[in-house]
Amino acid sequence: MSMKVMDSLRSSVKGSVVEEGDDGYDEARAVYNAMIDRRPSAVVRCQDAADVAAVVRAAAEDGSGVAVRGGGHSVPGFGTADGALVVDLGDLTAVTVDPGSSTAEVGGGATWGMVNEAAAQYGLATTGGIISTTGVGGLTLGGGIGYLARAYGFSCDNLLSAEVVLADGRVVTASADEEPDLFWALRGGGGNFGVVTKFRFGLHPVSEIYGGPMFFELADGPAILAYFAEFIRTAPREFGGFPAFQIAPPLPFVPEDRAGEPFVAVAFCIDGPAEQAAKFVQGFRDVAKPVAEMVGPMPYPAMNSLFDGLVPRGLQHYWKAAFLEDITPESLSAHLQHGPLVPTVNSTVHFYPINGACHDVAADATAFGHRDANFALVIAGMWPDPAENTANTAWVRDYYAAIEPFALGGGYVNFLSQDDQPKASSNYGANYGRLRTVKRAYDPGNMFHLNQNIAP
Ligand code: FAD
């Protein structure tokens, strides 16, 4: 970046600008996935929409790229890039809840933990991710799957409006009434259209849920997965949760001699009366005897941070994703061949049910392109040791190759890796054509290209 542009940027923003050679550069350029080692020209810790607009204008003047970082959880590391200017939203984390209107205004760099804690003060919540440290920004713009999705839709279905800095530096509000095409595209089209500095969400009455994990022998996997697939078709919407392949962590509720072994697990998060919830959970115990469990009433924010310890910052990440109509008997043998090979306690395979309220929204009402699917599958390779990169990446790839024939085509954009970019059109699904039209209108020069990119 030219010194002239950099000097003018430094003098025009309120936030810090950290360049190569500055103190804290290595910390500022790092993202959550430790596999990503990139050297941006500068990281700008933006303080408001005007700071973001200044960075975008500087990048346009200089011809350099812009990487936008919300929570920094992107597996392909889209929140940083060689030679780019990074819009770091890490200081835009204010969350203001209005209990009167059951809405929350959320800064573009907030994490779900911040939203859950603030909303819980009023017995409210909205659909967010299952890990508290994930960013609201990337997760919502790609769709947003979580425990409350069957009850209240994807995170993007609860978005009421957004303050957006566009590629030309203008700051606009997008909602059903203002910039409606942009608002449509923000709800599933990822970070392709601008930088969201504020989100406004609708909230719902949610306080104590009934949930936690339950581990079953691999030998009981077929019965548990088949039961889940059947149960979830008609399960009440307050039932949130998903089956998984997971190595049991060394925690007090896991028998000491079984920690470190792979299991078929079910994570429950039921937002309903405890007595009724306990009956749903008992249904699974009636199918097979759990090896370990820690299920009971807890505050919703506690459930949303229960697994945080398994995914600390600084792991290596390689993920693949697919949409499924069902967990069919034909596909089960592929899952049962590869799932139990889950290589580390950090890695996991989740089958997220996305029926219920997610299906209430018309397929073309938002940009999220796969409303026909009943499950979003993620094969999430996560491990601490870079020496294991080849082997663990191979596990993810082999698993994905085995289940691809049973999948609907495309994968959830937030669960994909960098090498999934060539499949962008199928990943955005049926709405890709309209997304390109909106991209041409709002970002014809593809300023915002560090994402699962929609080519203008
Ligand atoms: P970032 O890396 O900051 O950003 C990701 C992308 O979004 C980038 O392209 C970035 O430019 C863009 N972006 C971020 N914020 C903004 C903004 N304010 N304005 C414009 N563009 C922005 N997904 C789910 O749906 N449900 C889950 O339960 C879930 N759990 C996860 C758990 C872990 C441990 C991880 C690593 C990921 C998980 N994900 C989940 C996937 C997650 O949705 C994506 O990684 C998402 O991109 C993270 O958003 P972020 O803001 O943290 O990431």
PDB file of C-alpha atoms in Angstrom, residues 173-183:
ATOM      1  CA  THR A 173     -29.623   0.751   6.380  1.00  0.00           C
ATOM      2  CA  ALA A 174     -30.992  -2.420   4.849  1.00  0.00           C
ATOM      3  CA  SER A 175     -34.355  -3.774   5.941  1.00  0.00           C
ATOM      4  CA  ALA A 176     -37.593  -5.004   4.401  1.00  0.00           C
ATOM      5  CA  ASP A 177     -38.403  -1.356   3.551  1.00  0.00           C
ATOM      6  CA  GLU A 178     -34.993   0.146   2.780  1.00  0.00           C
ATOM      7  CA  GLU A 179     -32.577  -1.343   0.226  1.00  0.00           C
ATOM      8  CA  PRO A 180     -34.742  -4.508   0.112  1.00  0.00           C
ATOM      9  CA  ASP A 181     -32.542  -6.309  -2.437  1.00  0.00           C
ATOM     10  CA  LEU A 182     -29.500  -5.768  -0.258  1.00  0.00           C
ATOM     11  CA  PHE A 183     -31.457  -6.947   2.793  1.00  0.00           C
TER      12      PHE A 183
END
